[in-house]
CSV table of N, CA, C and O in Angstrom, one decimal:
chain,number,residue,atom,x,y,z
A,1,ALA,N,-14.9,-26.1,-26.0
A,1,ALA,CA,-14.1,-25.0,-25.3
A,1,ALA,C,-13.0,-24.7,-26.2
A,1,ALA,O,-12.4,-25.5,-26.9
A,2,ARG,N,-12.7,-23.4,-26.2
A,2,ARG,CA,-11.6,-22.9,-27.0
A,2,ARG,C,-10.2,-23.2,-26.3
A,2,ARG,O,-10.1,-23.0,-25.1
A,3,ALA,N,-9.3,-23.7,-27.1
A,3,ALA,CA,-8.0,-23.9,-26.5
A,3,ALA,C,-7.2,-22.7,-26.3
A,3,ALA,O,-7.2,-21.8,-27.2
A,4,GLY,N,-6.5,-22.6,-25.2
A,4,GLY,CA,-5.6,-21.5,-24.9
A,4,GLY,C,-4.2,-21.9,-25.2
A,4,GLY,O,-3.9,-22.9,-25.9
A,5,ARG,N,-3.2,-21.2,-24.7
A,5,ARG,CA,-1.8,-21.6,-24.8
A,5,ARG,C,-1.6,-22.9,-24.2
A,5,ARG,O,-2.3,-23.3,-23.2
A,6,LEU,N,-0.7,-23.7,-24.7
A,6,LEU,CA,-0.4,-25.0,-24.2
A,6,LEU,C,-1.6,-25.9,-24.2
A,6,LEU,O,-1.6,-26.8,-23.4
A,7,GLY,N,-2.6,-25.7,-25.0
A,7,GLY,CA,-3.7,-26.6,-25.1
A,7,GLY,C,-4.7,-26.4,-23.9
A,7,GLY,O,-5.6,-27.2,-23.8
A,8,ARG,N,-4.5,-25.4,-23.1
A,8,ARG,CA,-5.3,-25.2,-21.9
A,8,ARG,C,-6.6,-24.6,-22.3
A,8,ARG,O,-6.7,-23.8,-23.3
A,9,GLU,N,-7.7,-24.9,-21.6
A,9,GLU,CA,-9.0,-24.3,-21.9
A,9,GLU,C,-8.9,-22.8,-21.5
A,9,GLU,O,-8.3,-22.5,-20.5
A,10,LYS,N,-9.5,-22.0,-22.3
A,10,LYS,CA,-9.5,-20.6,-22.0
A,10,LYS,C,-10.4,-20.3,-20.8
A,10,LYS,O,-11.6,-20.8,-20.7
A,11,LEU,N,-9.9,-19.6,-19.8
A,11,LEU,CA,-10.6,-19.4,-18.6
A,11,LEU,C,-11.0,-17.9,-18.5
A,11,LEU,O,-10.3,-17.0,-19.0
A,12,PRO,N,-12.1,-17.6,-17.7
A,12,PRO,CA,-12.4,-16.2,-17.4
A,12,PRO,C,-11.2,-15.5,-16.8
A,12,PRO,O,-10.5,-16.1,-16.0
A,13,HIS,N,-11.1,-14.2,-17.0
A,13,HIS,CA,-10.0,-13.5,-16.4
A,13,HIS,C,-10.4,-12.2,-15.9
A,13,HIS,O,-11.4,-11.6,-16.3
A,14,GLY,N,-9.6,-11.7,-14.9
A,14,GLY,CA,-9.8,-10.3,-14.4
A,14,GLY,C,-8.5,-9.6,-14.6
A,14,GLY,O,-7.5,-10.1,-14.3
A,15,TRP,N,-8.7,-8.3,-15.1
A,15,TRP,CA,-7.5,-7.4,-15.3
A,15,TRP,C,-7.7,-6.2,-14.4
A,15,TRP,O,-8.8,-5.6,-14.4
A,16,VAL,N,-6.6,-5.8,-13.8
A,16,VAL,CA,-6.6,-4.5,-13.1
A,16,VAL,C,-5.3,-3.9,-13.3
A,16,VAL,O,-4.2,-4.5,-13.2
A,17,ASN,N,-5.3,-2.6,-13.7
A,17,ASN,CA,-4.1,-1.8,-13.9
A,17,ASN,C,-3.9,-0.9,-12.7
A,17,ASN,O,-4.9,-0.2,-12.4
A,18,VAL,N,-2.8,-0.8,-12.1
A,18,VAL,CA,-2.5,0.1,-11.0
A,18,VAL,C,-1.6,1.2,-11.5
A,18,VAL,O,-0.4,0.9,-11.8
A,19,ARG,N,-2.1,2.4,-11.5
A,19,ARG,CA,-1.2,3.5,-12.0
A,19,ARG,C,-0.4,4.0,-10.9
A,19,ARG,O,-0.8,4.2,-9.8
A,20,LEU,N,0.9,4.2,-11.2
A,20,LEU,CA,1.9,4.7,-10.2
A,20,LEU,C,2.2,6.2,-10.6
A,20,LEU,O,2.0,6.6,-11.7
A,21,SER,N,2.8,6.9,-9.6
A,21,SER,CA,3.1,8.3,-9.9
A,21,SER,C,4.3,8.4,-10.9
A,21,SER,O,4.4,9.4,-11.6
A,22,ASP,N,5.2,7.4,-10.8
A,22,ASP,CA,6.3,7.4,-11.8
A,22,ASP,C,6.7,5.9,-12.0
A,22,ASP,O,6.4,5.0,-11.3
A,23,ARG,N,7.5,5.8,-13.1
A,23,ARG,CA,8.0,4.4,-13.4
A,23,ARG,C,9.0,3.9,-12.4
A,23,ARG,O,9.3,2.7,-12.4
A,24,GLY,N,9.6,4.7,-11.6
A,24,GLY,CA,10.7,4.3,-10.7
A,24,GLY,C,10.2,3.2,-9.7
A,24,GLY,O,11.0,2.4,-9.2
A,25,GLY,N,8.9,3.2,-9.3
A,25,GLY,CA,8.4,2.2,-8.4
A,25,GLY,C,7.9,0.9,-8.9
A,25,GLY,O,7.5,0.1,-8.2
A,26,LEU,N,8.0,0.8,-10.3
A,26,LEU,CA,7.4,-0.4,-10.9
A,26,LEU,C,8.0,-1.7,-10.4
A,26,LEU,O,7.3,-2.6,-10.0
A,27,VAL,N,9.3,-1.8,-10.4
A,27,VAL,CA,10.0,-3.0,-10.0
A,27,VAL,C,9.7,-3.3,-8.5
A,27,VAL,O,9.4,-4.5,-8.1
A,28,ALA,N,9.8,-2.3,-7.7
A,28,ALA,CA,9.5,-2.5,-6.2
A,28,ALA,C,8.1,-3.0,-6.0
A,28,ALA,O,7.8,-3.8,-5.2
A,29,ALA,N,7.2,-2.4,-6.8
A,29,ALA,CA,5.8,-2.8,-6.6
A,29,ALA,C,5.6,-4.3,-7.0
A,29,ALA,O,4.9,-5.0,-6.3
A,30,VAL,N,6.2,-4.7,-8.1
A,30,VAL,CA,6.0,-6.1,-8.5
A,30,VAL,C,6.7,-7.1,-7.5
A,30,VAL,O,6.2,-8.1,-7.1
A,31,GLU,N,7.9,-6.7,-7.0
A,31,GLU,CA,8.6,-7.5,-6.0
A,31,GLU,C,7.8,-7.6,-4.7
A,31,GLU,O,7.8,-8.6,-4.1
A,32,ALA,N,7.1,-6.5,-4.3
A,32,ALA,CA,6.3,-6.5,-3.1
A,32,ALA,C,5.2,-7.6,-3.2
A,32,ALA,O,4.7,-8.0,-2.1
A,33,LEU,N,4.8,-8.0,-4.4
A,33,LEU,CA,3.7,-8.9,-4.5
A,33,LEU,C,4.1,-10.4,-4.6
A,33,LEU,O,3.3,-11.2,-4.6
A,34,GLU,N,5.4,-10.7,-4.6
A,34,GLU,CA,5.9,-12.0,-4.9
A,34,GLU,C,5.2,-13.1,-4.0
A,34,GLU,O,4.7,-14.1,-4.5
A,35,ALA,N,5.2,-12.8,-2.7
A,35,ALA,CA,4.6,-13.8,-1.8
A,35,ALA,C,3.1,-13.9,-2.0
A,35,ALA,O,2.5,-15.0,-2.0
A,36,ASP,N,2.4,-12.8,-2.2
A,36,ASP,CA,0.9,-12.8,-2.5
A,36,ASP,C,0.6,-13.5,-3.8
A,36,ASP,O,-0.3,-14.3,-3.8
A,37,VAL,N,1.4,-13.3,-4.8
A,37,VAL,CA,1.2,-13.9,-6.1
A,37,VAL,C,1.4,-15.5,-5.9
A,37,VAL,O,0.5,-16.2,-6.4
A,38,ALA,N,2.4,-15.9,-5.3
A,38,ALA,CA,2.7,-17.3,-5.1
A,38,ALA,C,1.5,-17.9,-4.3
A,38,ALA,O,1.1,-19.0,-4.6
A,39,ARG,N,1.0,-17.3,-3.3
A,39,ARG,CA,-0.1,-17.8,-2.4
A,39,ARG,C,-1.4,-17.9,-3.3
A,39,ARG,O,-2.0,-19.0,-3.2
A,40,GLU,N,-1.7,-16.9,-4.0
A,40,GLU,CA,-2.9,-16.9,-4.8
A,40,GLU,C,-2.8,-18.0,-5.9
A,40,GLU,O,-3.8,-18.7,-6.2
A,41,ALA,N,-1.7,-18.1,-6.6
A,41,ALA,CA,-1.5,-19.1,-7.6
A,41,ALA,C,-1.6,-20.5,-7.1
A,41,ALA,O,-2.2,-21.3,-7.7
A,42,ALA,N,-1.1,-20.7,-5.9
A,42,ALA,CA,-1.2,-22.0,-5.2
A,42,ALA,C,-2.6,-22.3,-4.9
A,42,ALA,O,-3.1,-23.5,-5.0
A,43,ALA,N,-3.4,-21.3,-4.5
A,43,ALA,CA,-4.8,-21.5,-4.1
A,43,ALA,C,-5.6,-21.9,-5.3
A,43,ALA,O,-6.6,-22.6,-5.1
A,44,LEU,N,-5.2,-21.5,-6.5
A,44,LEU,CA,-5.9,-21.9,-7.7
A,44,LEU,C,-5.7,-23.3,-8.0
A,44,LEU,O,-6.5,-23.9,-8.9
A,45,GLU,N,-4.7,-24.0,-7.4
A,45,GLU,CA,-4.5,-25.4,-7.6
A,45,GLU,C,-4.5,-25.9,-9.1
A,45,GLU,O,-5.1,-26.8,-9.4
A,46,GLY,N,-3.8,-25.1,-9.9
A,46,GLY,CA,-3.7,-25.5,-11.3
A,46,GLY,C,-4.9,-25.2,-12.2
A,46,GLY,O,-5.0,-25.6,-13.3
A,47,ARG,N,-5.9,-24.5,-11.6
A,47,ARG,CA,-7.1,-24.2,-12.3
A,47,ARG,C,-7.2,-22.8,-12.7
A,47,ARG,O,-8.2,-22.2,-13.0
A,48,GLY,N,-6.0,-22.2,-12.9
A,48,GLY,CA,-5.9,-20.8,-13.3
A,48,GLY,C,-4.5,-20.3,-13.2
A,48,GLY,O,-3.6,-21.1,-12.9
A,49,ARG,N,-4.3,-19.0,-13.3
A,49,ARG,CA,-2.9,-18.5,-13.2
A,49,ARG,C,-3.0,-17.0,-12.8
A,49,ARG,O,-4.0,-16.4,-13.0
A,50,VAL,N,-1.9,-16.6,-12.3
A,50,VAL,CA,-1.7,-15.2,-11.9
A,50,VAL,C,-0.5,-14.6,-12.6
A,50,VAL,O,0.5,-15.2,-12.6
A,51,LEU,N,-0.7,-13.4,-13.1
A,51,LEU,CA,0.4,-12.7,-13.8
A,51,LEU,C,0.4,-11.3,-13.3
A,51,LEU,O,-0.6,-10.6,-13.4
A,52,VAL,N,1.5,-10.8,-12.8
A,52,VAL,CA,1.7,-9.5,-12.4
A,52,VAL,C,3.0,-9.0,-13.0
A,52,VAL,O,4.0,-9.6,-12.9
A,53,ARG,N,2.9,-7.9,-13.7
A,53,ARG,CA,4.1,-7.4,-14.4
A,53,ARG,C,4.0,-5.9,-14.6
A,53,ARG,O,2.9,-5.3,-14.7
A,54,PRO,N,5.2,-5.2,-14.6
A,54,PRO,CA,5.2,-3.8,-14.9
A,54,PRO,C,4.9,-3.6,-16.4
A,54,PRO,O,5.3,-4.4,-17.2
A,55,SER,N,4.3,-2.5,-16.7
A,55,SER,CA,4.0,-2.1,-18.1
A,55,SER,C,5.4,-1.7,-18.6
A,55,SER,O,6.2,-1.1,-18.0
A,56,GLY,N,5.6,-2.0,-19.9
A,56,GLY,CA,6.8,-1.6,-20.6
A,56,GLY,C,6.8,-0.1,-21.1
A,56,GLY,O,7.8,0.4,-21.4
A,57,THR,N,5.6,0.5,-21.1
A,57,THR,CA,5.4,1.8,-21.7
A,57,THR,C,4.8,2.8,-20.8
A,57,THR,O,4.9,4.0,-21.1
A,58,GLU,N,4.2,2.4,-19.7
A,58,GLU,CA,3.5,3.4,-18.8
A,58,GLU,C,3.8,3.1,-17.4
A,58,GLU,O,4.3,2.0,-17.1
A,59,PRO,N,3.6,4.0,-16.5
A,59,PRO,CA,3.8,3.8,-15.1
A,59,PRO,C,2.7,3.0,-14.5
A,59,PRO,O,1.9,3.5,-13.7
A,60,LEU,N,2.5,1.7,-14.9
A,60,LEU,CA,1.5,0.8,-14.5
A,60,LEU,C,2.0,-0.5,-14.0
A,60,LEU,O,3.0,-1.0,-14.6
A,61,VAL,N,1.3,-1.1,-13.1
A,61,VAL,CA,1.5,-2.5,-12.8
A,61,VAL,C,0.3,-3.2,-13.3
A,61,VAL,O,-0.8,-2.8,-12.9
A,62,ARG,N,0.4,-4.2,-14.1
A,62,ARG,CA,-0.7,-4.9,-14.7
A,62,ARG,C,-0.9,-6.2,-13.9
A,62,ARG,O,0.0,-7.0,-13.7
A,63,VAL,N,-2.1,-6.4,-13.4
A,63,VAL,CA,-2.5,-7.6,-12.6
A,63,VAL,C,-3.5,-8.4,-13.4
A,63,VAL,O,-4.6,-7.8,-13.8
A,64,MET,N,-3.2,-9.6,-13.7
A,64,MET,CA,-4.2,-10.5,-14.5
A,64,MET,C,-4.3,-11.8,-13.7
A,64,MET,O,-3.3,-12.4,-13.3
A,65,VAL,N,-5.6,-12.2,-13.5
A,65,VAL,CA,-5.8,-13.5,-12.9
A,65,VAL,C,-6.8,-14.3,-13.8
A,65,VAL,O,-7.8,-13.7,-14.3
A,66,GLU,N,-6.5,-15.5,-14.1
A,66,GLU,CA,-7.4,-16.4,-14.8
A,66,GLU,C,-7.9,-17.4,-13.7
A,66,GLU,O,-7.1,-17.9,-13.0
A,67,ALA,N,-9.2,-17.7,-13.7
A,67,ALA,CA,-9.7,-18.7,-12.8
A,67,ALA,C,-11.0,-19.3,-13.5
A,67,ALA,O,-11.5,-18.8,-14.5
A,68,GLU,N,-11.4,-20.4,-12.9
A,68,GLU,CA,-12.6,-21.1,-13.4
A,68,GLU,C,-13.9,-20.2,-13.3
A,68,GLU,O,-14.8,-20.4,-14.1
A,69,ASP,N,-13.9,-19.3,-12.4
A,69,ASP,CA,-15.0,-18.4,-12.1
A,69,ASP,C,-14.7,-17.0,-12.4
A,69,ASP,O,-13.6,-16.5,-11.8
A,70,ALA,N,-15.4,-16.3,-13.2
A,70,ALA,CA,-15.1,-14.9,-13.5
A,70,ALA,C,-15.1,-14.0,-12.3
A,70,ALA,O,-14.2,-13.1,-12.2
A,71,GLN,N,-16.0,-14.2,-11.4
A,71,GLN,CA,-16.0,-13.4,-10.1
A,71,GLN,C,-14.8,-13.6,-9.3
A,71,GLN,O,-14.2,-12.6,-8.8
A,72,MET,N,-14.4,-14.8,-9.2
A,72,MET,CA,-13.2,-15.1,-8.4
A,72,MET,C,-11.9,-14.5,-9.1
A,72,MET,O,-11.1,-13.9,-8.4
A,73,ALA,N,-11.9,-14.6,-10.4
A,73,ALA,CA,-10.7,-14.0,-11.1
A,73,ALA,C,-10.7,-12.5,-10.9
A,73,ALA,O,-9.6,-11.9,-10.6
A,74,ARG,N,-11.8,-11.8,-10.9
A,74,ARG,CA,-11.9,-10.4,-10.7
A,74,ARG,C,-11.5,-10.0,-9.3
A,74,ARG,O,-10.8,-9.1,-9.0
A,75,ARG,N,-12.1,-10.8,-8.3
A,75,ARG,CA,-11.8,-10.5,-6.9
A,75,ARG,C,-10.3,-10.7,-6.6
A,75,ARG,O,-9.8,-9.8,-5.9
A,76,LEU,N,-9.7,-11.7,-7.1
A,76,LEU,CA,-8.3,-11.9,-6.8
A,76,LEU,C,-7.4,-10.8,-7.5
A,76,LEU,O,-6.5,-10.3,-6.9
A,77,ALA,N,-7.8,-10.4,-8.7
A,77,ALA,CA,-7.0,-9.3,-9.4
A,77,ALA,C,-7.2,-8.0,-8.5
A,77,ALA,O,-6.2,-7.3,-8.3
A,78,GLU,N,-8.4,-7.7,-8.1
A,78,GLU,CA,-8.6,-6.5,-7.3
A,78,GLU,C,-7.8,-6.6,-5.9
A,78,GLU,O,-7.3,-5.6,-5.5
A,79,HIS,N,-7.8,-7.8,-5.3
A,79,HIS,CA,-7.0,-8.0,-4.1
A,79,HIS,C,-5.6,-7.7,-4.3
A,79,HIS,O,-4.9,-7.0,-3.6
A,80,LEU,N,-5.0,-8.3,-5.4
A,80,LEU,CA,-3.6,-8.1,-5.6
A,80,LEU,C,-3.3,-6.6,-6.0
A,80,LEU,O,-2.2,-6.1,-5.6
A,81,ALA,N,-4.2,-6.0,-6.7
A,81,ALA,CA,-4.0,-4.6,-7.0
A,81,ALA,C,-4.0,-3.7,-5.7
A,81,ALA,O,-3.2,-2.8,-5.6
A,82,GLY,N,-4.8,-4.1,-4.8
A,82,GLY,CA,-4.8,-3.5,-3.5
A,82,GLY,C,-3.5,-3.6,-2.7
A,82,GLY,O,-3.0,-2.7,-2.1
A,83,VAL,N,-2.9,-4.8,-2.9
A,83,VAL,CA,-1.6,-5.0,-2.2
A,83,VAL,C,-0.6,-4.1,-2.8
A,83,VAL,O,0.3,-3.6,-2.1
A,84,VAL,N,-0.6,-3.9,-4.2
A,84,VAL,CA,0.3,-3.0,-4.8
A,84,VAL,C,0.1,-1.6,-4.3
A,84,VAL,O,1.1,-0.9,-3.9
A,85,LYS,N,-1.1,-1.2,-4.2
A,85,LYS,CA,-1.4,0.2,-3.7
A,85,LYS,C,-0.9,0.4,-2.3
A,85,LYS,O,-0.3,1.4,-1.9
A,86,THR,N,-1.1,-0.6,-1.4
A,86,THR,CA,-0.7,-0.6,0.0
A,86,THR,C,0.8,-0.6,0.1
A,86,THR,O,1.4,0.2,0.8
A,87,ALA,N,1.5,-1.4,-0.7
A,87,ALA,CA,3.0,-1.5,-0.7
A,87,ALA,C,3.6,-0.1,-1.1
A,87,ALA,O,4.7,0.2,-0.6
A,88,LEU,N,2.9,0.6,-2.0
A,88,LEU,CA,3.5,1.9,-2.5
A,88,LEU,C,3.0,3.1,-1.7
A,88,LEU,O,3.4,4.2,-1.9
A,89,GLY,N,2.2,2.8,-0.6
A,89,GLY,CA,1.7,3.9,0.2
A,89,GLY,C,0.7,4.7,-0.5
A,89,GLY,O,0.4,5.8,-0.4
């Protein structure tokens, strides 16, 4: 297995970008996810990670999930992207 950062095994990941109408809602969108991100990260029980961040150059929220299973990573990333969309109406 290939080592990732901090010597961790590289895990399958799922990426979803959520496009916003303007950059003004980026911070609010990421803050709206805090509880969901914490819950999903805890559910992975140290076997993956969740990263949600605003893009530095575009009106996007980037959602990335690493998990032992590629389908799970993609499903969780899509779920969190859906939470962003719902939070922003």
